mmCIF file of C-alpha atoms in Angstrom:
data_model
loop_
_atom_site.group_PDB
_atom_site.id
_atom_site.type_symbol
_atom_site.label_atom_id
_atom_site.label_comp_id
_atom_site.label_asym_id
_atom_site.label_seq_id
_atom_site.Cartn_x
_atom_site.Cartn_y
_atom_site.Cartn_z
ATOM 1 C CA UNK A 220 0.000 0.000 0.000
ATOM 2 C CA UNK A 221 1.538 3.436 -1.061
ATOM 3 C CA UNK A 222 0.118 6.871 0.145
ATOM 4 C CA UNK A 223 -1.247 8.183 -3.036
ATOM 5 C CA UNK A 224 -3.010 11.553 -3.785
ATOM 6 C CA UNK A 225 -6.624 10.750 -2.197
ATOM 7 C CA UNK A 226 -5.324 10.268 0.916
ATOM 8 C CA UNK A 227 -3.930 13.477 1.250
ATOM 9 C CA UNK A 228 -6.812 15.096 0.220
ATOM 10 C CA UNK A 229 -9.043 12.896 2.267
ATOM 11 C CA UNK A 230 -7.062 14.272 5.009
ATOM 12 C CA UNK A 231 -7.796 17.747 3.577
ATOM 13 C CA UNK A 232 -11.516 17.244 3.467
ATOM 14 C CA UNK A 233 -11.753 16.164 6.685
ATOM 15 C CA UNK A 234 -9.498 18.662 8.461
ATOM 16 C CA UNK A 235 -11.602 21.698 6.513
ATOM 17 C CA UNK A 236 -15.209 19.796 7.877
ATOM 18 C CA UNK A 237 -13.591 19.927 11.215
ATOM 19 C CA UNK A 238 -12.796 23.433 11.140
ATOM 20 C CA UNK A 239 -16.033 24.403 9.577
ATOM 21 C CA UNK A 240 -17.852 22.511 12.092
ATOM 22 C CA UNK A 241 -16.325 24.590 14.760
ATOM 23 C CA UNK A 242 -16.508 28.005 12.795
ATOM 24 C CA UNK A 243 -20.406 27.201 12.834
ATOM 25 C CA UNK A 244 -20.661 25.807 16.881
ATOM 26 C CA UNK A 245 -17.980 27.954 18.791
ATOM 27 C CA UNK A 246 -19.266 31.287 20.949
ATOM 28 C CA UNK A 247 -15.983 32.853 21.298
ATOM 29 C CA UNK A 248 -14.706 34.760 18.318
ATOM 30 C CA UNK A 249 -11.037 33.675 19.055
ATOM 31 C CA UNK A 250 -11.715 29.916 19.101
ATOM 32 C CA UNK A 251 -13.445 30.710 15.534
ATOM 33 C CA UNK A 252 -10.516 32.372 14.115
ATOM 34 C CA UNK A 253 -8.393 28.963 14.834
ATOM 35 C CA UNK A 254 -11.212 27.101 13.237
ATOM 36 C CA UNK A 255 -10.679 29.482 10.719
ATOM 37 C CA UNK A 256 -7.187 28.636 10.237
ATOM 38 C CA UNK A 257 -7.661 24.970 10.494
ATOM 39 C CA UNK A 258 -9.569 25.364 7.145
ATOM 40 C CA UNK A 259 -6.365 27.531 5.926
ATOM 41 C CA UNK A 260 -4.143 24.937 6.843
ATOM 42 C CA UNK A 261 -6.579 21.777 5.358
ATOM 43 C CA UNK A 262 -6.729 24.003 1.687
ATOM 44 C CA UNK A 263 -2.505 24.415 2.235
ATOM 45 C CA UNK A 264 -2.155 20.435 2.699
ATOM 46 C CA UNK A 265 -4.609 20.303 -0.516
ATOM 47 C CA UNK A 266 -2.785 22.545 -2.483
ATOM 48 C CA UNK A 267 0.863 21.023 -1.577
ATOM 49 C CA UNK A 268 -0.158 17.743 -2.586
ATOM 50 C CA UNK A 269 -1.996 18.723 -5.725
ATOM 51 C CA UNK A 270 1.614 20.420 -6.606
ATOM 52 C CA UNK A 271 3.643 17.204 -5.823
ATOM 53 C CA UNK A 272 1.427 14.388 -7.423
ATOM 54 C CA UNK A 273 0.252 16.218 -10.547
ATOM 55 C CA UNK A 274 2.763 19.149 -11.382
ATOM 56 C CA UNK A 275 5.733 17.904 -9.109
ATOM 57 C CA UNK A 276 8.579 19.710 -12.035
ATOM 58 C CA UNK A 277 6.287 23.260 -12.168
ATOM 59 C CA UNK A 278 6.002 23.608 -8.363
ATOM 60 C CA UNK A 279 2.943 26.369 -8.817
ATOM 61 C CA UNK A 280 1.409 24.987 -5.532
ATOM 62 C CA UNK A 281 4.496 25.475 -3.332
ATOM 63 C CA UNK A 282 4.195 28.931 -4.692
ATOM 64 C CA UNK A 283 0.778 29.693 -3.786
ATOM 65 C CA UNK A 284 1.002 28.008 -0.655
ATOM 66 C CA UNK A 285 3.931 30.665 0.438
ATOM 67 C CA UNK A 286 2.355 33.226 -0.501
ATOM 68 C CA UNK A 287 -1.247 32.045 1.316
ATOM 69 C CA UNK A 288 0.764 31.663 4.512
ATOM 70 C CA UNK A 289 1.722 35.460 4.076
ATOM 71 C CA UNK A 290 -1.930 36.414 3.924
ATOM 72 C CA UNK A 291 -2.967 33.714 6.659
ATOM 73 C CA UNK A 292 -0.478 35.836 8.601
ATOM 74 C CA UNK A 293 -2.030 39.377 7.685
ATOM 75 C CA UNK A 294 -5.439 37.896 8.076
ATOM 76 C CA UNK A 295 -4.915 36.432 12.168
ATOM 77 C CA UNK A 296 -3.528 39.879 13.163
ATOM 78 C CA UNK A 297 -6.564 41.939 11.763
ATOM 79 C CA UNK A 298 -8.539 39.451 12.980
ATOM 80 C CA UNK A 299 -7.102 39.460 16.992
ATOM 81 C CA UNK A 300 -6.928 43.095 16.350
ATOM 82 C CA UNK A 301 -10.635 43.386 15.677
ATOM 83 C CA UNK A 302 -11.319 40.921 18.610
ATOM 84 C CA UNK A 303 -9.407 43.143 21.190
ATOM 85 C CA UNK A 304 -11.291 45.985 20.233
ATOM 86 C CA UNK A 305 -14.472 44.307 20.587
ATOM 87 C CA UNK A 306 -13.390 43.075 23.626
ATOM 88 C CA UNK A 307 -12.816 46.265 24.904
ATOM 89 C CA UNK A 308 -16.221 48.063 24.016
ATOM 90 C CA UNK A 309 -18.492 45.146 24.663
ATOM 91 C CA UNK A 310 -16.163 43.624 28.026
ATOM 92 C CA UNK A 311 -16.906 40.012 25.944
ATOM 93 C CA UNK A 312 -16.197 38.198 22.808
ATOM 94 C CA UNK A 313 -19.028 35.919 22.543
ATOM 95 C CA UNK A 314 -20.056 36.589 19.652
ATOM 96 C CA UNK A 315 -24.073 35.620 19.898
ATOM 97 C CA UNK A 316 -23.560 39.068 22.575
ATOM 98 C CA UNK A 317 -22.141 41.336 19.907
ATOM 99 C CA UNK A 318 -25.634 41.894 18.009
ATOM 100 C CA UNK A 319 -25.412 45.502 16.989
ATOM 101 C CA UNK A 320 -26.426 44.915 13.453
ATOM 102 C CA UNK A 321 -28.607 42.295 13.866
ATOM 103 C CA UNK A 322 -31.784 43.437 12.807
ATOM 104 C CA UNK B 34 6.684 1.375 4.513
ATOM 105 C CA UNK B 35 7.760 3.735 6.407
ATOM 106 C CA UNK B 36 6.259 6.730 4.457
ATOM 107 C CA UNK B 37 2.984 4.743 5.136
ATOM 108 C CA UNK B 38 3.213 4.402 8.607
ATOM 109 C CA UNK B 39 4.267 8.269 9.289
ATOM 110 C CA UNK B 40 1.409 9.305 7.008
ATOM 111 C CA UNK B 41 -0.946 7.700 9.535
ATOM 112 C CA UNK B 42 0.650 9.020 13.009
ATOM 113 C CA UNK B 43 0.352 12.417 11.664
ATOM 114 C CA UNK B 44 -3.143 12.501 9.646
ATOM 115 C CA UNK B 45 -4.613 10.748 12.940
ATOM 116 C CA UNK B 46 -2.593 13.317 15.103
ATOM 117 C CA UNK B 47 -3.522 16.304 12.812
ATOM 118 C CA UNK B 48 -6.970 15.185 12.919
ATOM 119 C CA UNK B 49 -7.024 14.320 16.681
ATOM 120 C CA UNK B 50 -5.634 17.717 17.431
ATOM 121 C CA UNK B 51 -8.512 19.590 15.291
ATOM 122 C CA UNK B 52 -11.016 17.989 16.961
ATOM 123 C CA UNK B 53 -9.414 18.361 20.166
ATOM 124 C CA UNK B 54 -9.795 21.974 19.451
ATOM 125 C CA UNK B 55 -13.637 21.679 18.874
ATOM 126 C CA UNK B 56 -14.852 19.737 21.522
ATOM 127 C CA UNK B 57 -12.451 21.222 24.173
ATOM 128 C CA UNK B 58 -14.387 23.626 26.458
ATOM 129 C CA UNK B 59 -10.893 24.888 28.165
ATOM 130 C CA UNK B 60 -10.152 27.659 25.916
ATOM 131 C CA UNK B 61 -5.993 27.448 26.401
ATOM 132 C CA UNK B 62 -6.067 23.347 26.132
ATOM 133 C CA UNK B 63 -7.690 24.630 22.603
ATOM 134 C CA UNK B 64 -4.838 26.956 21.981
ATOM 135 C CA UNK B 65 -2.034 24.179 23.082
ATOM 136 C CA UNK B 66 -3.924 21.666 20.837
ATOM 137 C CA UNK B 67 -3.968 24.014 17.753
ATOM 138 C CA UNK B 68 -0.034 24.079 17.971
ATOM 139 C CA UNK B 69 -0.241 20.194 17.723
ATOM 140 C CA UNK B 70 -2.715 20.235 15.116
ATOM 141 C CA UNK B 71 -0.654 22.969 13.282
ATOM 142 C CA UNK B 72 3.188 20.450 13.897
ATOM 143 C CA UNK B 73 1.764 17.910 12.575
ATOM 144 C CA UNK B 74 0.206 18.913 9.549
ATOM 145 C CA UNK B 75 4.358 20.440 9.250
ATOM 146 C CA UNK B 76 4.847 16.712 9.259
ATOM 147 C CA UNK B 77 2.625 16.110 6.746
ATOM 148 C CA UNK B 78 4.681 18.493 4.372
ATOM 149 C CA UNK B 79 7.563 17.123 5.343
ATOM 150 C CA UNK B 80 6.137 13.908 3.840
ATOM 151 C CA UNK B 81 5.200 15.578 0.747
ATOM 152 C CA UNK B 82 9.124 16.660 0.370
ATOM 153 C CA UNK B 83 7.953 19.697 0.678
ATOM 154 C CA UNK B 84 10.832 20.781 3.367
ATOM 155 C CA UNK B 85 10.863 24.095 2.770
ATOM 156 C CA UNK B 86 6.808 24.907 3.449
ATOM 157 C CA UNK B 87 7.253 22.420 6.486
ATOM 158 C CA UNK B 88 10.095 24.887 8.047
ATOM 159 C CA UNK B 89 7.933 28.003 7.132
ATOM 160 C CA UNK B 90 4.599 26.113 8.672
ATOM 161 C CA UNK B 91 6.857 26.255 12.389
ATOM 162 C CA UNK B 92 8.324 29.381 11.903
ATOM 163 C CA UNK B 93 4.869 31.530 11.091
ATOM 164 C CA UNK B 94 2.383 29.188 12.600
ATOM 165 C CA UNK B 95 3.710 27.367 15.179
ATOM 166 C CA UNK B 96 5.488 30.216 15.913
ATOM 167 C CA UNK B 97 3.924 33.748 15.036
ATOM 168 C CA UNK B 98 0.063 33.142 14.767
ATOM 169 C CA UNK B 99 0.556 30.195 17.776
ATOM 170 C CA UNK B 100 1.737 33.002 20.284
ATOM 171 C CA UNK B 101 -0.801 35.596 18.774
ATOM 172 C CA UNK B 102 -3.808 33.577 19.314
ATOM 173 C CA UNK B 103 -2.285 32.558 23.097
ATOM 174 C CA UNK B 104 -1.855 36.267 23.477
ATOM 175 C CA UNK B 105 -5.066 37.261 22.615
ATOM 176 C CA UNK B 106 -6.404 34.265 25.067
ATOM 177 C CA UNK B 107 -4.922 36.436 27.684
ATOM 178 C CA UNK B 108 -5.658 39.068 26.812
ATOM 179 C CA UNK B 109 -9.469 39.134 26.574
ATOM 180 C CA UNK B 110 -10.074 37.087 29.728
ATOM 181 C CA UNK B 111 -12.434 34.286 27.765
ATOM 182 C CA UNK B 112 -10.901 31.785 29.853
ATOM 183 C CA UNK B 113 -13.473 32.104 32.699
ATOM 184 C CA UNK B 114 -16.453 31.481 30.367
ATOM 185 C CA UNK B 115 -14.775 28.566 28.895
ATOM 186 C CA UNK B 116 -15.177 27.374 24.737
ATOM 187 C CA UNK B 117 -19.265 26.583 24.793
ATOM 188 C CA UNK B 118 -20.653 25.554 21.604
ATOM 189 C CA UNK B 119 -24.151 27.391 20.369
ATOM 190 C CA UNK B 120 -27.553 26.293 19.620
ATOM 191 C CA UNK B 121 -26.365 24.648 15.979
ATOM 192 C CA UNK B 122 -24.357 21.888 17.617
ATOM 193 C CA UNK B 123 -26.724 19.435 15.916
ATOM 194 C CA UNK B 124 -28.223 21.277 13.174
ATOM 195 C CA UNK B 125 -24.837 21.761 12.261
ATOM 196 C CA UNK B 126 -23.656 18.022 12.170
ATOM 197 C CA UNK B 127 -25.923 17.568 8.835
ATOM 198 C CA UNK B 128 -23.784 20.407 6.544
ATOM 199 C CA UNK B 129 -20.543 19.433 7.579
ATOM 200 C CA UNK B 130 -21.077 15.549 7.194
ATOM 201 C CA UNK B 131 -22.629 16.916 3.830
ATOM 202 C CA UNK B 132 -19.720 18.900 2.803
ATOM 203 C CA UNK B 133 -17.053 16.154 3.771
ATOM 204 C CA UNK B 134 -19.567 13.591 2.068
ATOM 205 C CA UNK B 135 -18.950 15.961 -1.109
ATOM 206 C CA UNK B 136 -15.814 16.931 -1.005
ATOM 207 C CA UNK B 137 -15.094 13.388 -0.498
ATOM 208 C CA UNK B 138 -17.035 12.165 -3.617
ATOM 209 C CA UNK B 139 -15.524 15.064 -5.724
ATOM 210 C CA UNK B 140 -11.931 13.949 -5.163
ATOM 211 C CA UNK B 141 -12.101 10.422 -5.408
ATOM 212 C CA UNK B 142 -13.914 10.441 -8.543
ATOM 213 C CA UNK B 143 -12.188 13.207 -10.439
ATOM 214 C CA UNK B 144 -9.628 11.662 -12.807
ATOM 215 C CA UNK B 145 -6.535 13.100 -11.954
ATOM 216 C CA UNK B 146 -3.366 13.466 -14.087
ATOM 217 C CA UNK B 147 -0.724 11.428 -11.693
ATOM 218 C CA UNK B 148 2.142 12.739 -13.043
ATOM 219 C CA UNK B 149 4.674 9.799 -14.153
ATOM 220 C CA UNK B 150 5.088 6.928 -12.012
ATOM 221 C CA UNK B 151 2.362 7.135 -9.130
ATOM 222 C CA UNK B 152 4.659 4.947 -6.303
ATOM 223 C CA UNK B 153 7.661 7.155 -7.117
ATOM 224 C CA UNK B 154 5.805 10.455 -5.979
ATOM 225 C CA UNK B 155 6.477 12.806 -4.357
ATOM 226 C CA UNK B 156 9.806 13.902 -6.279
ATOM 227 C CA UNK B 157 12.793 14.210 -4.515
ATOM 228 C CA UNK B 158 13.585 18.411 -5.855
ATOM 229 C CA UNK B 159 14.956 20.680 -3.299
ATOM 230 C CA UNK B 160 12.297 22.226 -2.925
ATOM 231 C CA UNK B 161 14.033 26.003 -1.591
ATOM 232 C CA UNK B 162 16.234 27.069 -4.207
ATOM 233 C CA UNK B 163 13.121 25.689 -6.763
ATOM 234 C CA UNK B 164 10.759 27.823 -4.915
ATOM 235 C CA UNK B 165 13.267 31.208 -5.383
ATOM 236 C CA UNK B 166 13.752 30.292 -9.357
ATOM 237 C CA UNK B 167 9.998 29.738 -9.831
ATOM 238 C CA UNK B 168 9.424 33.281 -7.699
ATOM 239 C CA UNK B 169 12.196 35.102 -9.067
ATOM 240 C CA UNK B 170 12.851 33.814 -12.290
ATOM 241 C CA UNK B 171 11.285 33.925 -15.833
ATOM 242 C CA UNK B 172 7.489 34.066 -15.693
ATOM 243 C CA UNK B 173 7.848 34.136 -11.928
ATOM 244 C CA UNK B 174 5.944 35.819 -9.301
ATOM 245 C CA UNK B 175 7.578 38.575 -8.623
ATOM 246 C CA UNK B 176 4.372 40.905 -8.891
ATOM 247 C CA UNK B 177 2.598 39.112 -6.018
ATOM 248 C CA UNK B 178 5.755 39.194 -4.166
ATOM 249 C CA UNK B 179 5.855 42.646 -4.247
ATOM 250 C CA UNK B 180 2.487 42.917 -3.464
ATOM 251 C CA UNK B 181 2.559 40.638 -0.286
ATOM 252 C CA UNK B 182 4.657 43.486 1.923
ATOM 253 C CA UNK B 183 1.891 46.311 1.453
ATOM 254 C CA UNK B 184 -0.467 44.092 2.472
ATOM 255 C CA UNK B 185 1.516 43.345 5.665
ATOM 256 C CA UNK B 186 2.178 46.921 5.474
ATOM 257 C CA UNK B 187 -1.387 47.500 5.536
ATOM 258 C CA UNK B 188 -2.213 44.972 8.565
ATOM 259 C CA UNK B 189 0.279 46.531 10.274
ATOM 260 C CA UNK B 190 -0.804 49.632 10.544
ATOM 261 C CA UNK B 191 -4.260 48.889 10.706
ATOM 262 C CA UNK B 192 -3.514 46.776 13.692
ATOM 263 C CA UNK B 193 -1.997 49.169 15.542
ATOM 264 C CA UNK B 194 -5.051 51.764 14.823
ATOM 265 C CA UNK B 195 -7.147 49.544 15.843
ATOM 266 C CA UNK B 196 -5.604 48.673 18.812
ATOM 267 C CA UNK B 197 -4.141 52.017 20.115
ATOM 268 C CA UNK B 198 -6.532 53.782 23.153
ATOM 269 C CA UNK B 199 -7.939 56.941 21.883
ATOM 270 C CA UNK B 200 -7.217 59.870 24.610
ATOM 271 C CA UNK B 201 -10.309 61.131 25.533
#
């Protein structure tokens, strides 16, 4: 038995369905940015292993994937950021508490 | 062998971790577990030959966004309330399983075009110096490249204005 292609994205499908799960379930806006990156990280494995078993000479997905992991970066400081700031108006970061614009 | 035994440790450790970080209601055991979840999936690049993402996984999540997100644990004092889950525990059960079911289905029925020799994948290519002459070198990427610091630019700054205390 050699580990092919599927199982790597198998492994990425069921990393990003773990993460999504707990972007949907989780009250507290900082365990839903990890969730968030979870689902980063499960496209990442995706996209290195496309790059390796299909275009292992043009390595395209390496590429991308450095360049994601800049913007992953970027994206979690805005994000904790944003959270601190909410923390400090609204003294929590449950996020079923911060309902200004919900209607 | 070998490869096939690693690849299970780490997709059952990634995965472990991951849902660790679900179904944990202690918000820093989630934080701790993330790290894990985030090492081994380093491993799992490191199985793909893919060295050089594997060291950059550690260095900028392990390492930056792991201490950020502890940080911010801290800092906002969630640890008393713990990591409870909302009313859509169950209702959301059906859309992931739905999703994975898909996703699933979608990549194990798409033919895909193995390159070569399926067994002898991945290629053994060092994979740094590659990555700098596909960047840097003819039809490269150096546009995005250049484009990546303002953006960082961009979060810095907002960051900061975002986080700075107005004087009243």
């Amino acid at each position: 038995m050699t580990i092919g292609l599927s199982h790597y994205l198998i492994l990425s499908a069921a990393l990003f369905c773990v993460g999504l799960y707990g972007a949907l379930v989780k009250h507290n806006a900082v365990v839903i940015l990890m969730c968030v990156e979870i689902m980063m990280n499960a496209a990442n494995v995706a996209a290195v292993a496309f790059s390796q078993f299909i275009t292992p000479t043009a390595f395209t997905g390496q590429v991308l994937v450095v360049f994601t992991m800049a913007v992953a970066a970027a994206e979690v400081a805005v994000g904790l950021a944003i959270v601190l700031t909410i923390y400090r108006n609204y003294k929590s970061i449950d996020v079923e508490k911060i309902d200004l614009m919900k209607w | 062998m070998g490869q096939v035994i690693a690849f299970w440790i780490l997709a059952v450790a990634a995965l472990g971790a991951a849902i660790g970080v679900v179904a944990s209601r202690n918000v820093f055991r989630t934080a701790v577990l993330l790290l894990g979840c985030f090492l081994a999936i380093a491993g799992v690049y490191i199985l793909l030959k893919a060295d050089f993402l594997a060291a950059v996984q550690i260095l900028i999540y392990v390492g930056a966004i792991g201490i950020l997100i502890v940080l911010a644990i801290m800092m906002t004092h969630e640890i008393t309330h713990g990591s409870k889950s909302n009313r859509f525990v169950l209702p959301a059960l059906p859309i992931v399983a739905a999703s994975l079911g898909g996703i699933i289905y979608a990549a194990l029925n798409t033919k895909w075009q193995i390159y070569g020799q399926a067994s002898k994948l991945p290629l053994d290519t060092a994979s740094t110096a590659t990555i700098a002459n596909r960047i840097f070198g003819e039809n490269g990427f150096v546009l995005p490249l250049e484009i990546i610091p303002i953006l960082l630019v961009t979060t810095v700054i907002s960051a900061i204005v975002l986080v700075k205390v107005k004087k009243k």
